[in-house]
Amino acid sequence: KPKTIKGYKWTLKALSEFDQALDKRSFEDINIDYLKDFCKFLEEKNNQNSRNIHMRYIRAVFNDAIDAGITTNYPFRSITIKQLPVRKKALSVGMMRTLIAYPCEPWQGENDHPRQGR
């Protein structure tokens, strides 16, 4: 899917910024220390959940490579990737009702809204 492809490209870009010699690396070159250093590199630009997404994409590549018989190296044995809770950004039903019922000035009426095309 396009969104998945975009995610893998995002991780590849981050890895390339972290490791200038990435194109010369093999699966055997990637170990737990390499992944920890990569996470430290990401700390400057990314929150914990974004770093975890990168790690999931890398782990998926390793899983596919193992399934295809390309490598037996699996540096994720002692790495736990845990999603942190995300604060909900949507308004509650009560807040929406308050917003809809909020008394507006006459010039703020729905018929005068420029995006409604009325």
PDB file of N, CA, C and O in Angstrom, residues 58-95:
ATOM      1  N   ILE A  58      12.215  -1.749  10.508  1.00  0.00           N
ATOM      2  CA  ILE A  58      13.493  -2.462  10.399  1.00  0.00           C
ATOM      3  C   ILE A  58      13.305  -3.921  10.804  1.00  0.00           C
ATOM      4  O   ILE A  58      13.812  -4.839  10.148  1.00  0.00           O
ATOM      5  N   ARG A  59      12.567  -4.147  11.878  1.00  0.00           N
ATOM      6  CA  ARG A  59      12.304  -5.520  12.328  1.00  0.00           C
ATOM      7  C   ARG A  59      11.570  -6.318  11.241  1.00  0.00           C
ATOM      8  O   ARG A  59      11.877  -7.482  10.998  1.00  0.00           O
ATOM      9  N   ALA A  60      10.620  -5.693  10.564  1.00  0.00           N
ATOM     10  CA  ALA A  60       9.880  -6.372   9.495  1.00  0.00           C
ATOM     11  C   ALA A  60      10.815  -6.772   8.355  1.00  0.00           C
ATOM     12  O   ALA A  60      10.683  -7.863   7.783  1.00  0.00           O
ATOM     13  N   VAL A  61      11.773  -5.898   8.030  1.00  0.00           N
ATOM     14  CA  VAL A  61      12.748  -6.224   6.980  1.00  0.00           C
ATOM     15  C   VAL A  61      13.587  -7.429   7.412  1.00  0.00           C
ATOM     16  O   VAL A  61      13.825  -8.351   6.624  1.00  0.00           O
ATOM     17  N   PHE A  62      14.020  -7.433   8.668  1.00  0.00           N
ATOM     18  CA  PHE A  62      14.787  -8.579   9.166  1.00  0.00           C
ATOM     19  C   PHE A  62      13.949  -9.856   9.131  1.00  0.00           C
ATOM     20  O   PHE A  62      14.443 -10.912   8.726  1.00  0.00           O
ATOM     21  N   ASN A  63      12.694  -9.780   9.543  1.00  0.00           N
ATOM     22  CA  ASN A  63      11.829 -10.967   9.520  1.00  0.00           C
ATOM     23  C   ASN A  63      11.673 -11.508   8.106  1.00  0.00           C
ATOM     24  O   ASN A  63      11.729 -12.720   7.884  1.00  0.00           O
ATOM     25  N   ASP A  64      11.483 -10.618   7.133  1.00  0.00           N
ATOM     26  CA  ASP A  64      11.369 -11.056   5.734  1.00  0.00           C
ATOM     27  C   ASP A  64      12.674 -11.668   5.239  1.00  0.00           C
ATOM     28  O   ASP A  64      12.664 -12.667   4.520  1.00  0.00           O
ATOM     29  N   ALA A  65      13.801 -11.069   5.620  1.00  0.00           N
ATOM     30  CA  ALA A  65      15.106 -11.588   5.199  1.00  0.00           C
ATOM     31  C   ALA A  65      15.361 -12.968   5.809  1.00  0.00           C
ATOM     32  O   ALA A  65      15.912 -13.857   5.141  1.00  0.00           O
ATOM     33  N   ILE A  66      14.955 -13.167   7.040  1.00  0.00           N
ATOM     34  CA  ILE A  66      15.103 -14.481   7.674  1.00  0.00           C
ATOM     35  C   ILE A  66      14.211 -15.498   6.972  1.00  0.00           C
ATOM     36  O   ILE A  66      14.655 -16.607   6.656  1.00  0.00           O
ATOM     37  N   ASP A  67      12.959 -15.125   6.701  1.00  0.00           N
ATOM     38  CA  ASP A  67      12.035 -16.020   5.999  1.00  0.00           C
ATOM     39  C   ASP A  67      12.541 -16.384   4.611  1.00  0.00           C
ATOM     40  O   ASP A  67      12.325 -17.499   4.131  1.00  0.00           O
ATOM     41  N   ALA A  68      13.236 -15.450   3.966  1.00  0.00           N
ATOM     42  CA  ALA A  68      13.753 -15.690   2.611  1.00  0.00           C
ATOM     43  C   ALA A  68      15.103 -16.413   2.633  1.00  0.00           C
ATOM     44  O   ALA A  68      15.660 -16.713   1.574  1.00  0.00           O
ATOM     45  N   GLY A  69      15.642 -16.674   3.813  1.00  0.00           N
ATOM     46  CA  GLY A  69      16.926 -17.359   3.920  1.00  0.00           C
ATOM     47  C   GLY A  69      18.122 -16.480   3.616  1.00  0.00           C
ATOM     48  O   GLY A  69      19.207 -16.969   3.350  1.00  0.00           O
ATOM     49  N   ILE A  70      17.957 -15.174   3.666  1.00  0.00           N
ATOM     50  CA  ILE A  70      19.037 -14.233   3.363  1.00  0.00           C
ATOM     51  C   ILE A  70      19.976 -14.086   4.555  1.00  0.00           C
ATOM     52  O   ILE A  70      21.175 -13.900   4.399  1.00  0.00           O
ATOM     53  N   THR A  71      19.419 -14.167   5.760  1.00  0.00           N
ATOM     54  CA  THR A  71      20.229 -14.011   6.969  1.00  0.00           C
ATOM     55  C   THR A  71      19.642 -14.849   8.102  1.00  0.00           C
ATOM     56  O   THR A  71      18.479 -15.261   8.035  1.00  0.00           O
ATOM     57  N   THR A  72      20.462 -15.090   9.104  1.00  0.00           N
ATOM     58  CA  THR A  72      19.977 -15.703  10.343  1.00  0.00           C
ATOM     59  C   THR A  72      20.127 -14.711  11.495  1.00  0.00           C
ATOM     60  O   THR A  72      19.727 -14.997  12.615  1.00  0.00           O
ATOM     61  N   ASN A  73      20.731 -13.557  11.198  1.00  0.00           N
ATOM     62  CA  ASN A  73      20.945 -12.525  12.208  1.00  0.00           C
ATOM     63  C   ASN A  73      19.612 -11.903  12.600  1.00  0.00           C
ATOM     64  O   ASN A  73      18.817 -11.529  11.741  1.00  0.00           O
ATOM     65  N   TYR A  74      19.379 -11.802  13.913  1.00  0.00           N
ATOM     66  CA  TYR A  74      18.145 -11.175  14.410  1.00  0.00           C
ATOM     67  C   TYR A  74      18.476 -10.356  15.646  1.00  0.00           C
ATOM     68  O   TYR A  74      18.447 -10.858  16.776  1.00  0.00           O
ATOM     69  N   PRO A  75      18.809  -9.072  15.473  1.00  0.00           N
ATOM     70  CA  PRO A  75      19.233  -8.239  16.601  1.00  0.00           C
ATOM     71  C   PRO A  75      18.097  -7.778  17.510  1.00  0.00           C
ATOM     72  O   PRO A  75      18.331  -7.057  18.470  1.00  0.00           O
ATOM     73  N   PHE A  76      16.878  -8.194  17.240  1.00  0.00           N
ATOM     74  CA  PHE A  76      15.729  -7.723  18.013  1.00  0.00           C
ATOM     75  C   PHE A  76      15.361  -8.631  19.178  1.00  0.00           C
ATOM     76  O   PHE A  76      14.376  -8.397  19.852  1.00  0.00           O
ATOM     77  N   ARG A  77      16.152  -9.674  19.432  1.00  0.00           N
ATOM     78  CA  ARG A  77      15.829 -10.613  20.505  1.00  0.00           C
ATOM     79  C   ARG A  77      15.656  -9.938  21.863  1.00  0.00           C
ATOM     80  O   ARG A  77      14.784 -10.311  22.637  1.00  0.00           O
ATOM     81  N   SER A  78      16.483  -8.970  22.162  1.00  0.00           N
ATOM     82  CA  SER A  78      16.408  -8.335  23.480  1.00  0.00           C
ATOM     83  C   SER A  78      15.884  -6.896  23.409  1.00  0.00           C
ATOM     84  O   SER A  78      16.057  -6.135  24.349  1.00  0.00           O
ATOM     85  N   ILE A  79      15.228  -6.554  22.310  1.00  0.00           N
ATOM     86  CA  ILE A  79      14.661  -5.210  22.164  1.00  0.00           C
ATOM     87  C   ILE A  79      13.145  -5.305  22.267  1.00  0.00           C
ATOM     88  O   ILE A  79      12.513  -6.090  21.567  1.00  0.00           O
ATOM     89  N   THR A  80      12.581  -4.496  23.150  1.00  0.00           N
ATOM     90  CA  THR A  80      11.130  -4.419  23.285  1.00  0.00           C
ATOM     91  C   THR A  80      10.666  -3.128  22.638  1.00  0.00           C
ATOM     92  O   THR A  80      11.182  -2.055  22.938  1.00  0.00           O
ATOM     93  N   ILE A  81       9.702  -3.251  21.749  1.00  0.00           N
ATOM     94  CA  ILE A  81       9.150  -2.079  21.069  1.00  0.00           C
ATOM     95  C   ILE A  81       7.727  -1.920  21.591  1.00  0.00           C
ATOM     96  O   ILE A  81       6.842  -2.689  21.249  1.00  0.00           O
ATOM     97  N   LYS A  82       7.540  -0.911  22.447  1.00  0.00           N
ATOM     98  CA  LYS A  82       6.261  -0.726  23.098  1.00  0.00           C
ATOM     99  C   LYS A  82       5.683   0.626  22.705  1.00  0.00           C
ATOM    100  O   LYS A  82       6.355   1.649  22.799  1.00  0.00           O
ATOM    101  N   GLN A  83       4.445   0.623  22.260  1.00  0.00           N
ATOM    102  CA  GLN A  83       3.761   1.851  21.874  1.00  0.00           C
ATOM    103  C   GLN A  83       3.343   2.615  23.127  1.00  0.00           C
ATOM    104  O   GLN A  83       2.769   2.044  24.049  1.00  0.00           O
ATOM    105  N   LEU A  84       3.637   3.891  23.164  1.00  0.00           N
ATOM    106  CA  LEU A  84       3.206   4.730  24.272  1.00  0.00           C
ATOM    107  C   LEU A  84       1.805   5.258  23.993  1.00  0.00           C
ATOM    108  O   LEU A  84       1.435   5.479  22.840  1.00  0.00           O
ATOM    109  N   PRO A  85       1.011   5.481  25.032  1.00  0.00           N
ATOM    110  CA  PRO A  85      -0.327   6.022  24.802  1.00  0.00           C
ATOM    111  C   PRO A  85      -0.252   7.424  24.196  1.00  0.00           C
ATOM    112  O   PRO A  85       0.635   8.193  24.533  1.00  0.00           O
ATOM    113  N   VAL A  86      -1.177   7.697  23.316  1.00  0.00           N
ATOM    114  CA  VAL A  86      -1.229   8.995  22.651  1.00  0.00           C
ATOM    115  C   VAL A  86      -2.453   9.744  23.171  1.00  0.00           C
ATOM    116  O   VAL A  86      -3.541   9.175  23.281  1.00  0.00           O
ATOM    117  N   ARG A  87      -2.261  11.009  23.486  1.00  0.00           N
ATOM    118  CA  ARG A  87      -3.369  11.833  23.956  1.00  0.00           C
ATOM    119  C   ARG A  87      -4.388  12.000  22.839  1.00  0.00           C
ATOM    120  O   ARG A  87      -4.048  12.324  21.707  1.00  0.00           O
ATOM    121  N   LYS A  88      -5.645  11.755  23.175  1.00  0.00           N
ATOM    122  CA  LYS A  88      -6.710  11.913  22.182  1.00  0.00           C
ATOM    123  C   LYS A  88      -6.881  13.384  21.857  1.00  0.00           C
ATOM    124  O   LYS A  88      -6.920  14.230  22.740  1.00  0.00           O
ATOM    125  N   LYS A  89      -7.003  13.690  20.580  1.00  0.00           N
ATOM    126  CA  LYS A  89      -7.097  15.069  20.131  1.00  0.00           C
ATOM    127  C   LYS A  89      -8.517  15.443  19.704  1.00  0.00           C
ATOM    128  O   LYS A  89      -8.818  16.606  19.507  1.00  0.00           O
ATOM    129  N   ALA A  90      -9.369  14.448  19.562  1.00  0.00           N
ATOM    130  CA  ALA A  90     -10.734  14.710  19.120  1.00  0.00           C
ATOM    131  C   ALA A  90     -11.543  15.340  20.249  1.00  0.00           C
ATOM    132  O   ALA A  90     -11.308  15.093  21.426  1.00  0.00           O
ATOM    133  N   LEU A  91     -12.506  16.148  19.871  1.00  0.00           N
ATOM    134  CA  LEU A  91     -13.397  16.750  20.857  1.00  0.00           C
ATOM    135  C   LEU A  91     -14.415  15.722  21.324  1.00  0.00           C
ATOM    136  O   LEU A  91     -14.869  14.878  20.540  1.00  0.00           O
ATOM    137  N   SER A  92     -14.794  15.802  22.588  1.00  0.00           N
ATOM    138  CA  SER A  92     -15.827  14.918  23.119  1.00  0.00           C
ATOM    139  C   SER A  92     -17.182  15.352  22.567  1.00  0.00           C
ATOM    140  O   SER A  92     -17.341  16.470  22.047  1.00  0.00           O
ATOM    141  N   VAL A  93     -18.181  14.492  22.738  1.00  0.00           N
ATOM    142  CA  VAL A  93     -19.536  14.822  22.287  1.00  0.00           C
ATOM    143  C   VAL A  93     -20.029  16.073  23.010  1.00  0.00           C
ATOM    144  O   VAL A  93     -20.615  16.981  22.400  1.00  0.00           O
ATOM    145  N   GLY A  94     -19.771  16.150  24.303  1.00  0.00           N
ATOM    146  CA  GLY A  94     -20.201  17.317  25.082  1.00  0.00           C
ATOM    147  C   GLY A  94     -19.555  18.596  24.588  1.00  0.00           C
ATOM    148  O   GLY A  94     -20.212  19.651  24.497  1.00  0.00           O
ATOM    149  N   MET A  95     -18.268  18.526  24.275  1.00  0.00           N
ATOM    150  CA  MET A  95     -17.573  19.710  23.766  1.00  0.00           C
ATOM    151  C   MET A  95     -18.124  20.116  22.411  1.00  0.00           C
ATOM    152  O   MET A  95     -18.264  21.313  22.121  1.00  0.00           O
TER     153      MET A  95
END
